[in-house]
CSV table of C-alpha atoms and ligand atoms in Angstrom, one decimal:
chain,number,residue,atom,x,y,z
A,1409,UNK,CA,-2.5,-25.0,24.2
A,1410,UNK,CA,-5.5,-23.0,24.8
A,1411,UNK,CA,-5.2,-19.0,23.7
A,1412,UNK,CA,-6.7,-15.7,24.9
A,1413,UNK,CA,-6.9,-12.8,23.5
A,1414,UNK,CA,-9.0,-11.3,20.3
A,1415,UNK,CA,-7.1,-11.8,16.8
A,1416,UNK,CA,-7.9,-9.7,13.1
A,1417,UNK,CA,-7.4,-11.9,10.6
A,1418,UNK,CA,-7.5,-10.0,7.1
A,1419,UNK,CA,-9.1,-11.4,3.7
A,1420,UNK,CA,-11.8,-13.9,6.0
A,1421,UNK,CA,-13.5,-15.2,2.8
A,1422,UNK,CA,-9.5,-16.8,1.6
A,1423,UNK,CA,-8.1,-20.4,1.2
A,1424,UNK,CA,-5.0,-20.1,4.2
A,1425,UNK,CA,-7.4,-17.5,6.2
A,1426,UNK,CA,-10.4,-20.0,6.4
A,1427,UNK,CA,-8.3,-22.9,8.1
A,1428,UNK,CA,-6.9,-20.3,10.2
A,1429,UNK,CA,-10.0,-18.5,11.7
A,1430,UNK,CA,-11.1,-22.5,12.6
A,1431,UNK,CA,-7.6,-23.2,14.4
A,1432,UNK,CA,-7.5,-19.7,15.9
A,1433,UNK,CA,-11.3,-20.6,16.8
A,1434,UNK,CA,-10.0,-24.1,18.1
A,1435,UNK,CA,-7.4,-23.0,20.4
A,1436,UNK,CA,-9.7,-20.4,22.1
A,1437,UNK,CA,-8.6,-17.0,20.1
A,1438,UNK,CA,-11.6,-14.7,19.9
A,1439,UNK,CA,-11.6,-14.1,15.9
A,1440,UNK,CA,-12.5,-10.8,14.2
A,1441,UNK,CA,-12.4,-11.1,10.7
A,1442,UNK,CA,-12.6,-8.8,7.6
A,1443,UNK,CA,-14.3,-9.1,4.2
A,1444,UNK,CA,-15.0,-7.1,1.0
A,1445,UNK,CA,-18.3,-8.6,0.8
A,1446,UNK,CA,-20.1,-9.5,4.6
A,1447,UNK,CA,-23.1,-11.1,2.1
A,1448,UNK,CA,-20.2,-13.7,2.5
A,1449,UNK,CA,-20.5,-13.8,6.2
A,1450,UNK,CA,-23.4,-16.9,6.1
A,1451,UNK,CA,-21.8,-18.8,4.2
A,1452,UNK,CA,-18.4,-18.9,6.0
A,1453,UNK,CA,-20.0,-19.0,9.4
A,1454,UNK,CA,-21.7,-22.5,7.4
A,1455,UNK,CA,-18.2,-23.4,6.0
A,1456,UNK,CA,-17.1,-23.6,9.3
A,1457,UNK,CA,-19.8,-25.9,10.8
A,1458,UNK,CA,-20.2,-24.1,14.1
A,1459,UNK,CA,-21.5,-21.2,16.0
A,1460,UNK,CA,-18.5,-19.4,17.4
A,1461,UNK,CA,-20.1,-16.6,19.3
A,1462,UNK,CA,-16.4,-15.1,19.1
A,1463,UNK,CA,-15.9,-15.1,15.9
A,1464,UNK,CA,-17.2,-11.7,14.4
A,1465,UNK,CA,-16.6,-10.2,10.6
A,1466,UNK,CA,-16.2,-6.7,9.5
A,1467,UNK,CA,-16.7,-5.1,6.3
A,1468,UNK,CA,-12.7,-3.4,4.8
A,1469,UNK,CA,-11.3,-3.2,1.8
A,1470,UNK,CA,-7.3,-2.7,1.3
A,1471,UNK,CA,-7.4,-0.2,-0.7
A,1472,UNK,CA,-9.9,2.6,1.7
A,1473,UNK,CA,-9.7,3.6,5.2
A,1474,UNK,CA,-13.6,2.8,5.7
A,1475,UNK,CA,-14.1,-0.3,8.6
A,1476,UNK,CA,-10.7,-0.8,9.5
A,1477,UNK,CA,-11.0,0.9,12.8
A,1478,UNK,CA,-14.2,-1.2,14.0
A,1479,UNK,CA,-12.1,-4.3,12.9
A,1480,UNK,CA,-9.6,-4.0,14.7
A,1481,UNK,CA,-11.0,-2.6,17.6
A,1482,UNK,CA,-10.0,-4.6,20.7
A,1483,UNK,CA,-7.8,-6.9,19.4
A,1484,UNK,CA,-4.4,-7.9,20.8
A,1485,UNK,CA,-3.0,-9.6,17.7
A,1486,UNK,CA,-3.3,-9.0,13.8
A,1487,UNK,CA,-2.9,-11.8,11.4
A,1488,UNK,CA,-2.3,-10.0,7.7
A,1489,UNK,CA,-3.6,-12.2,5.1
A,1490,UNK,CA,-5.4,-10.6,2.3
A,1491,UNK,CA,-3.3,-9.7,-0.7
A,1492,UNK,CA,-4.9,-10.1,-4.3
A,1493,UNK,CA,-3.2,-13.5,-5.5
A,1494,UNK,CA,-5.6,-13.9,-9.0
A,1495,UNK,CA,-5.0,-16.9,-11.4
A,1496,UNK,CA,-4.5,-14.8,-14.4
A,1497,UNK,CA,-1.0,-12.6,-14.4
A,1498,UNK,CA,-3.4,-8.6,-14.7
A,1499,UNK,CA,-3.4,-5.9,-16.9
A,1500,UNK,CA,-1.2,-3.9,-14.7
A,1501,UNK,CA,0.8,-4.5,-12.2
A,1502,UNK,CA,-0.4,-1.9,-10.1
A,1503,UNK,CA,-3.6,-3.9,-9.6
A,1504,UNK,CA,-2.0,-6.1,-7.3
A,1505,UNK,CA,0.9,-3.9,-5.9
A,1506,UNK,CA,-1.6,-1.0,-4.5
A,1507,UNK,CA,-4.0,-2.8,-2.9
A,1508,UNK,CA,-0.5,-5.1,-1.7
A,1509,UNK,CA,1.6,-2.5,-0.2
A,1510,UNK,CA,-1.2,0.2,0.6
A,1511,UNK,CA,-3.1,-3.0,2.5
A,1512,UNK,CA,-0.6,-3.8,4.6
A,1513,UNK,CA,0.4,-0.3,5.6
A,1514,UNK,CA,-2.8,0.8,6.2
A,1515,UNK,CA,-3.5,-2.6,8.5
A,1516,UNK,CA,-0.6,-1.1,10.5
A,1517,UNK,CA,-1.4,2.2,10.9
A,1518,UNK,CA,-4.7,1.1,12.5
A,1519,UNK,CA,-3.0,-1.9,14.3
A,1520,UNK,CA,-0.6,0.2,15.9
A,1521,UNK,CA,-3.6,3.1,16.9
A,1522,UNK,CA,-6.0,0.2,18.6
A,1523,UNK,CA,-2.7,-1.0,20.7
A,1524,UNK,CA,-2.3,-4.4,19.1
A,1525,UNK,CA,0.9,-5.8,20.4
A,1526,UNK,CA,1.9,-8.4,17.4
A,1527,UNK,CA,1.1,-7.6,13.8
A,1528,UNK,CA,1.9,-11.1,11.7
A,1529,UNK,CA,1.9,-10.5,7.8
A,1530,UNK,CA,1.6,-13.1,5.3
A,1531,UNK,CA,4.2,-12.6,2.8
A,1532,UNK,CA,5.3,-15.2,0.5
A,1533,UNK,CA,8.7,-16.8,-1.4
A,1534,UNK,CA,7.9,-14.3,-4.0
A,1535,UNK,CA,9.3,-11.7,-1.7
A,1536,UNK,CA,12.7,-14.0,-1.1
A,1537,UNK,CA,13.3,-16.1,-4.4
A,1538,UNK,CA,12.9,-14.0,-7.8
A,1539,UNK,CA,15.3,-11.7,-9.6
A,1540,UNK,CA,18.5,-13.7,-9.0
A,1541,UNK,CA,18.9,-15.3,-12.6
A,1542,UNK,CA,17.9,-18.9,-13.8
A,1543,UNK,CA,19.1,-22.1,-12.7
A,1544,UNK,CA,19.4,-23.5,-9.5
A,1545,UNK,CA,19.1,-21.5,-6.2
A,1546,UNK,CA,18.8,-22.1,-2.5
A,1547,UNK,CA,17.4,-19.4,-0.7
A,1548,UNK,CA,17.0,-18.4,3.1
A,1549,UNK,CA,15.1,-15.5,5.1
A,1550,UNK,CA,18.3,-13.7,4.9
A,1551,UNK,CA,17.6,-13.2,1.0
A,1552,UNK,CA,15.2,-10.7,-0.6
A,1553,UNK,CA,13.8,-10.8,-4.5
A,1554,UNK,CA,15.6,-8.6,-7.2
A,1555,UNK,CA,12.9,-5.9,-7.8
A,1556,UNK,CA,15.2,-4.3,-10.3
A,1557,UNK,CA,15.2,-7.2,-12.3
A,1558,UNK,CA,13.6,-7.7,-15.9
A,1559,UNK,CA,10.2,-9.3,-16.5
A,1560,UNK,CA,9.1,-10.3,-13.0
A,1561,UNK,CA,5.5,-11.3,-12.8
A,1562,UNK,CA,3.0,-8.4,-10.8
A,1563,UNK,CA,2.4,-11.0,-8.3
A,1564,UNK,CA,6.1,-11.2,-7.2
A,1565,UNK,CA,6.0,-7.7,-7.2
A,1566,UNK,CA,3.3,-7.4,-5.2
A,1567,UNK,CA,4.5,-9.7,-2.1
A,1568,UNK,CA,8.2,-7.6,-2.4
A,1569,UNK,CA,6.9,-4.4,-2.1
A,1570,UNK,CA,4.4,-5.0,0.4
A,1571,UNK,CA,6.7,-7.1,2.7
A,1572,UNK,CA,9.4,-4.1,2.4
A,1573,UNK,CA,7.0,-1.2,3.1
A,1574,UNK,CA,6.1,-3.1,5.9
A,1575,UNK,CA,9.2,-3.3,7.5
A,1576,UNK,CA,10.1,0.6,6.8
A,1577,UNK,CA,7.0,1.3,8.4
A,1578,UNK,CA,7.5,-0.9,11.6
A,1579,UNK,CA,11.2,0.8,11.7
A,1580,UNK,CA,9.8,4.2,11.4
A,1581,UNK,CA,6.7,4.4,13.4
A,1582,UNK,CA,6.0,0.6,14.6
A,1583,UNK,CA,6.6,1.6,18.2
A,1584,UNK,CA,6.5,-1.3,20.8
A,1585,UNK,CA,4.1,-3.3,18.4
A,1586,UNK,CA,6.4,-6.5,17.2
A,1587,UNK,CA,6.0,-7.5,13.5
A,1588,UNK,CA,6.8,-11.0,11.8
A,1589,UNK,CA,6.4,-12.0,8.6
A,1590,UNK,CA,5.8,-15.8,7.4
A,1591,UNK,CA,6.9,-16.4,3.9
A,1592,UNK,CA,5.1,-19.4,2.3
A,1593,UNK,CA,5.9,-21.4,-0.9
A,1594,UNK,CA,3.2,-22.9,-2.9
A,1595,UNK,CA,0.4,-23.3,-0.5
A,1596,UNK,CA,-1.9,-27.0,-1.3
A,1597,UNK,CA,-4.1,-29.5,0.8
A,1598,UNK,CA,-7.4,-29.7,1.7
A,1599,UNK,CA,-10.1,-26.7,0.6
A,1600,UNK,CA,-12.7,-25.2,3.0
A,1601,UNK,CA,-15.2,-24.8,0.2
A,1602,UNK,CA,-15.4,-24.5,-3.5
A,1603,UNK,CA,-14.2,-20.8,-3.6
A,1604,UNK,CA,-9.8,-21.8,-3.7
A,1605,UNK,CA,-6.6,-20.5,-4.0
A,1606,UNK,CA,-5.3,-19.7,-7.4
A,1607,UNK,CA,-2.2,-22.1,-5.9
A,1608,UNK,CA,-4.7,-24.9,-6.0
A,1609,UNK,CA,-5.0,-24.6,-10.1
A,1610,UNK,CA,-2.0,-26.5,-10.5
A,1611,UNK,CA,-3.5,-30.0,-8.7
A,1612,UNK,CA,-6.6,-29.0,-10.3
A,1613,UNK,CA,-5.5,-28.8,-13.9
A,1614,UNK,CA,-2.8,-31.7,-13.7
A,1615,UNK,CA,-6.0,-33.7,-12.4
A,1616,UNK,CA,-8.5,-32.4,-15.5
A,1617,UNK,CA,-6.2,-33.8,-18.1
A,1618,UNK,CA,-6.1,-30.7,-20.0
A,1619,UNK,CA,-2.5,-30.5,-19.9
A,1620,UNK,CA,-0.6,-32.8,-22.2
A,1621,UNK,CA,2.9,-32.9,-20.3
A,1622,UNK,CA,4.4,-31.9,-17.6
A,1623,UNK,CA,6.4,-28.6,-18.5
A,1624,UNK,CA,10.0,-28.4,-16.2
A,1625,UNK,CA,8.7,-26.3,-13.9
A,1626,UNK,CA,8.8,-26.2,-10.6
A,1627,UNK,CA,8.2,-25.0,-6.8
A,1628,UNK,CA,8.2,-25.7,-2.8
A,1629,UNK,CA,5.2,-27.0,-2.1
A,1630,UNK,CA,3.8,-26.6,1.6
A,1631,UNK,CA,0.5,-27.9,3.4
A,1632,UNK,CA,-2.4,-24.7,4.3
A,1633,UNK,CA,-2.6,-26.5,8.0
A,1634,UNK,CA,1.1,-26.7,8.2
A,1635,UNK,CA,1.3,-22.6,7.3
A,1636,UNK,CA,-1.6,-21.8,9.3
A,1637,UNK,CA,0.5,-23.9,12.3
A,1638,UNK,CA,3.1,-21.6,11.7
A,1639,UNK,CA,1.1,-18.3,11.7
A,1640,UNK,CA,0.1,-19.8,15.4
A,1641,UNK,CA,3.4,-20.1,16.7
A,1642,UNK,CA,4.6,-16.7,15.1
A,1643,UNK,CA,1.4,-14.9,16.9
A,1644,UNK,CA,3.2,-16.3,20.7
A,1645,UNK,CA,6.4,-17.0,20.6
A,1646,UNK,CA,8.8,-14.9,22.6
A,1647,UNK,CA,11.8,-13.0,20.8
A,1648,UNK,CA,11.2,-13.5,17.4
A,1649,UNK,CA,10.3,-9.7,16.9
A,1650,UNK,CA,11.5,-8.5,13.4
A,1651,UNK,CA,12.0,-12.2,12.0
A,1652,UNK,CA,10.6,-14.0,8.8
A,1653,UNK,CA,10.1,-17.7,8.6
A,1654,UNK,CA,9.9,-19.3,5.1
A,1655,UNK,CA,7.2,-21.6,5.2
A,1656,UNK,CA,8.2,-24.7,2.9
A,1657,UNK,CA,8.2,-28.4,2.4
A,1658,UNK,CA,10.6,-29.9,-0.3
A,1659,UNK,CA,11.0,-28.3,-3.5
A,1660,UNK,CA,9.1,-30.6,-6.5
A,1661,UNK,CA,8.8,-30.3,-9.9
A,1662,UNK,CA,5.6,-30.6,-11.8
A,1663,UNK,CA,6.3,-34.2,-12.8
A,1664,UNK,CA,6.7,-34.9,-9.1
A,1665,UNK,CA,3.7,-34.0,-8.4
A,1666,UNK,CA,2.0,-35.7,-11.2
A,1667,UNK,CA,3.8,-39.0,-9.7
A,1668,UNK,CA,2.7,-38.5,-6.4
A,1669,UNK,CA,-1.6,-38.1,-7.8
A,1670,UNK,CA,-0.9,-41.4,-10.2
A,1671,UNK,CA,0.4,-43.7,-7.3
A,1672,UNK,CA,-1.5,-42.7,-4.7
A,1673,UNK,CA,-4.9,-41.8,-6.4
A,1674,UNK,CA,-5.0,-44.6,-9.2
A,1675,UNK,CA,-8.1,-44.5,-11.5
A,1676,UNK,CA,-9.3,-41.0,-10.0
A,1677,UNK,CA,-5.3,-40.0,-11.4
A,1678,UNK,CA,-5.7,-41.4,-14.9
A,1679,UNK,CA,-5.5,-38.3,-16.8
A,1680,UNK,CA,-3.2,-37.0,-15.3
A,1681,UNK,CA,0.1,-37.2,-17.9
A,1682,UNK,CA,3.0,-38.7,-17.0
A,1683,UNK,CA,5.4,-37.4,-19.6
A,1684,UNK,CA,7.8,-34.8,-19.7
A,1685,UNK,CA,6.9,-31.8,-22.2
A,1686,UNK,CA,10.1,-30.8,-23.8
A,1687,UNK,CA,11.3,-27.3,-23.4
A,1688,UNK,CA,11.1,-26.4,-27.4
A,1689,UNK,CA,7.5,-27.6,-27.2
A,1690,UNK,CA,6.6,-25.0,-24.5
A,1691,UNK,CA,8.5,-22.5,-26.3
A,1692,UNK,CA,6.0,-22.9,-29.1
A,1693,UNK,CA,3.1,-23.0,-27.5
A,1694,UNK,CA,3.7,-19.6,-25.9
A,1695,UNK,CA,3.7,-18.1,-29.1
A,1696,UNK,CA,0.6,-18.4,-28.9
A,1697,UNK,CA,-0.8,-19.0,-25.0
A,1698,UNK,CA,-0.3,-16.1,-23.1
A,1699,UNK,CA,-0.9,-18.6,-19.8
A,1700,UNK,CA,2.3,-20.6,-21.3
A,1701,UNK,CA,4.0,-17.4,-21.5
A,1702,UNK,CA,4.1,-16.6,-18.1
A,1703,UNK,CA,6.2,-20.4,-17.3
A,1704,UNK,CA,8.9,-20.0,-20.1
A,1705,UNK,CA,11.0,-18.1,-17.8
A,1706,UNK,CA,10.8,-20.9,-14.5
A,1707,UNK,CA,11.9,-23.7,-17.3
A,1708,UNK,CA,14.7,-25.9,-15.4
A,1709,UNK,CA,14.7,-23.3,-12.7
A,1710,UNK,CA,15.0,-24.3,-8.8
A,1711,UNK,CA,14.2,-21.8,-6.4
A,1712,UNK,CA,14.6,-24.3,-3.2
A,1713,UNK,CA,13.5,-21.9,0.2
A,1714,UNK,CA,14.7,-23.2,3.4
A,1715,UNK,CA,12.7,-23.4,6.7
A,1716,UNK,CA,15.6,-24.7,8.6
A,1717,UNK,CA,14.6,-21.4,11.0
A,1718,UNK,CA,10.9,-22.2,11.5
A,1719,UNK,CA,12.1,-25.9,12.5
A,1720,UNK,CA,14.7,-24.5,14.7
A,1721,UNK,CA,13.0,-21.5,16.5
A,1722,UNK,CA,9.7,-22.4,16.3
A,1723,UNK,CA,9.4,-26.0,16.6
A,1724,UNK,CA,7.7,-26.5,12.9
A,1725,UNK,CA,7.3,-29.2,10.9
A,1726,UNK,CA,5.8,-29.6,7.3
A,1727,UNK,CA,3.8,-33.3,7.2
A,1728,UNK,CA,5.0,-35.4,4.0
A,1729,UNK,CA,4.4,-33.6,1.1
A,1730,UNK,CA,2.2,-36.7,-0.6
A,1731,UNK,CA,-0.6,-36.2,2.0
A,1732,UNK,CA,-0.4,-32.7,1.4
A,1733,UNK,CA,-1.7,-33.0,-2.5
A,1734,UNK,CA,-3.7,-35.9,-1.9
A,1735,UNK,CA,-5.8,-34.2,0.3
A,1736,UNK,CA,-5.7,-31.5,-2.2
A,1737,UNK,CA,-6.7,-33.7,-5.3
A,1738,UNK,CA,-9.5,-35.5,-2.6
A,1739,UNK,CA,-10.9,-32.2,-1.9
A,1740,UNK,CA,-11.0,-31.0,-5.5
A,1741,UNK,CA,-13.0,-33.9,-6.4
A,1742,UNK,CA,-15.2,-34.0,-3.5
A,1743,UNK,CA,-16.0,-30.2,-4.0
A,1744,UNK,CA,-17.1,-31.5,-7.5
A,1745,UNK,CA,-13.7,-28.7,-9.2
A,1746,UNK,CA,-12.9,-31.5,-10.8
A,1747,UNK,CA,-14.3,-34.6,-12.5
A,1748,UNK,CA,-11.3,-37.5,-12.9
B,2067,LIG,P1,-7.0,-16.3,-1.6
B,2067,LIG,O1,-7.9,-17.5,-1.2
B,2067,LIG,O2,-7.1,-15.8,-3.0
B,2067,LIG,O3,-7.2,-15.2,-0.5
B,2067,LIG,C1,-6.9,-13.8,-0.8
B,2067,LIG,C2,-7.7,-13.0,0.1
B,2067,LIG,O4,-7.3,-11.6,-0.1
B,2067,LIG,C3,-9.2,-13.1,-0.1
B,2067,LIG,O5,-9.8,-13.1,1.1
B,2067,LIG,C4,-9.5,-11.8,-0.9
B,2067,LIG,O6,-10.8,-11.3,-0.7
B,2067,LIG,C5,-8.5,-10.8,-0.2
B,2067,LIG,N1,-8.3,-9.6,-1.0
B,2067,LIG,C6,-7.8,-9.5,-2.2
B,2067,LIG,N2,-7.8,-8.2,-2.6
B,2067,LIG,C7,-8.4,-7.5,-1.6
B,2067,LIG,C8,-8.7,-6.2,-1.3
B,2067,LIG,N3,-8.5,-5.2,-2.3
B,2067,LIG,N4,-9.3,-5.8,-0.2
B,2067,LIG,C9,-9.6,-6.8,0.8
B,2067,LIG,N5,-9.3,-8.1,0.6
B,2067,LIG,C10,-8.7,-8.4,-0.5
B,2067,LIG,O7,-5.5,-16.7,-1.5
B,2067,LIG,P2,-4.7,-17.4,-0.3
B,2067,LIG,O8,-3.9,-18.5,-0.9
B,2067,LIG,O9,-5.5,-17.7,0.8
B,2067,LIG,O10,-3.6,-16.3,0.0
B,2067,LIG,C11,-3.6,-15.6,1.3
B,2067,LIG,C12,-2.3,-14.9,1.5
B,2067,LIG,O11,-1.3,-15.8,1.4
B,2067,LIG,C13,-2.0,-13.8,0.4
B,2067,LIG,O12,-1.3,-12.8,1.1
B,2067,LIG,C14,-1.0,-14.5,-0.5
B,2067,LIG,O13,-0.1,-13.7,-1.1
B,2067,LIG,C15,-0.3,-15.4,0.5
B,2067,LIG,N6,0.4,-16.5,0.0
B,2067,LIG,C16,-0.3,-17.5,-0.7
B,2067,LIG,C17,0.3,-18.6,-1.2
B,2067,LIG,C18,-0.4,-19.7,-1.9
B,2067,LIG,O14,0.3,-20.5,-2.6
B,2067,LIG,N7,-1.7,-19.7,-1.9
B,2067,LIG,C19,1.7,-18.7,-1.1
B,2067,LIG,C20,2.4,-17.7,-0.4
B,2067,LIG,C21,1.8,-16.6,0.1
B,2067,LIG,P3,-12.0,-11.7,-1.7
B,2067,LIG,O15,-12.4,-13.1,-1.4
B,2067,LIG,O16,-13.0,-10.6,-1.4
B,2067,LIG,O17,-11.4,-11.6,-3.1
């Protein structure tokens, strides 16, 4: 289906925004884009592979006023993407929940002023699944993360608070602008470019053989194309005004996964281990590992989201969940991440 109309996407230079500005680009969206950085802006318009004389960046930062209102200008739809998501749990948690929440509000307020008429934010699971106790959970759109709970990482923080002052904003000054929200599990498949996800460590260090076992960990794994298919149908579909869509294929745990690499990827899969690490063992280690740390707490735990609603009201579907880290694991090794 071809598209008109000008869309800001937020965060331009990021893993799930780079295969959306192609499919926006694709389906005939003009594209305005933001970056921190537009030194970036070559190198994108290279990853990308074509000229796309509607496709245009913009210098903004979450966390200041300063470009937002030449981003934004003359566009119809707003796709909210950027949201710090780093590898390494930060030093406060404020780090990521500021630039989070103030981010997203501020992407409204100038949203709403230009006249856009659909804002879609990318939130996450983390704003559905945490604070409801170990063991083993099934959650819907209809449930929202504990953030009076003990101990939950910054990140999961982050995603709450931002997704919530997003909606008390919309209630209190949204006006006729409609608002959705898509709330993805752990996002894999193919990469645009060396520059990744922190999501995609996972493949990437299963793959490296650095990790001895598989700890029992878990998490909902869904394909980038498959979230950026949703983001489409969120920006048109008609009465969804208000709604989130979880955006998940089946839950796996880490062994799973390392399965799935060994039988499909043979040799280029041989270090990646195929035994279960016990639960004492990564007890121990985090004694010492502050990385190991941060996974005691999922041990056994199943936090299974379900997109029963996208596939109803939307028409979605997630592809099988093997291609989905296969083309992950290819892409790693084509983009020379990792050596097997
Ligand atoms: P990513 O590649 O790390 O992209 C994050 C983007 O946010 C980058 O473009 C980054 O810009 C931008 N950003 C961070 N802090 C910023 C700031 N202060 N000002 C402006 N831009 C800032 O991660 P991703 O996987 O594509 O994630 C995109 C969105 O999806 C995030 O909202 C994330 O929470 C959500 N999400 C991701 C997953 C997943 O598994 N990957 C799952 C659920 C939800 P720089 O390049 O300049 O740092």
């Amino acid at each position: 289906m071809r598209s008109s109309g000008t869309v800001l996407v937020t965060g331009g230079s990021g893993y799930i925004a780079g295969h959306l500005i192609r499919m926006l680009l694709d389906q005939g969206w003009a594209v305005n884009a933001t970056l921190r950085d537009l030194g970036r802006e070559a190198d994108l318009r290279r990853q990308l592979g074509g000229t796309y004389a509607s496709l245009r960046f913009f210098e903004a930062d979450l966390t200041s006023d300063k470009g937002w209102r030449a981003a934004v200008d003359g566009c119809s739809h707003v796709c909210h993407v950027a949201s710090p998501l780093p590898a390494h749990a930060p030093h406060a948690a404020d780090d990521l929940i500021v630039p989070a929440r103030e981010g997203v509000l501020r992407a409204l307020r100038f949203a709403r002023a230009a006249g856009v008429t659909r804002f879609v934010q990318t939130s996450s699971v983390a704003a559905i699944a945490y604070g409801h106790g170990s063991g083993i959970h099934r959650f819907t759109e209809a449930d929202w993360t504990n953030t009076d709970a003990r101990g939950l990482p910054a990140y999961v923080l982050s995603k709450t608070l931002a997704e919530r002052a997003a909606r008390d904003w919309m209630a209190a000054e949204g006006g006729d602008m409609a608002f959705v929200s898509i709330n993805p599990a752990v996002v894999l498949g193919p990469l645009n470019s060396a520059a990744h996800s922190a999501s995609i460590e996972v493949v990437r260090l299963l793959l490296s053989g650095h990790m001895p076992g598989c700890p029992d960990i878990g998490f909902g794994v869904v394909d980038v194309r498959d979230v950026v298919d949703l983001h489409l149908r969120a920006l048109t579909a008609e009465g969804i005004d208000g709604e989130r869509f979880v955006a998940s294929g089946p839950f796996l745990k880490l062994i799973d996964v390392a399965r799935i690499l060994r039988q499909e990827l043979g040799a280029q899969a041989r270090r990646v281990p195929m035994r279960h690490l016990p639960d004492w063992m990564v007890h121990a280690a985090a004694m010492i590992s502050p990385t190991v740390r941060q996974i005691v707490g999922e041990l056994g735990n199943v936090r299974d989201c379900d997109a029963g609603h996208a596939f109803a009201r939307l028409g979605w579907s997630a592809r099988p969940v093997e291609d989905t880290i296969v083309d992950c694991a290819r892409s790693l090794i084509a983009q020379g991440l990792v050596r097997p």
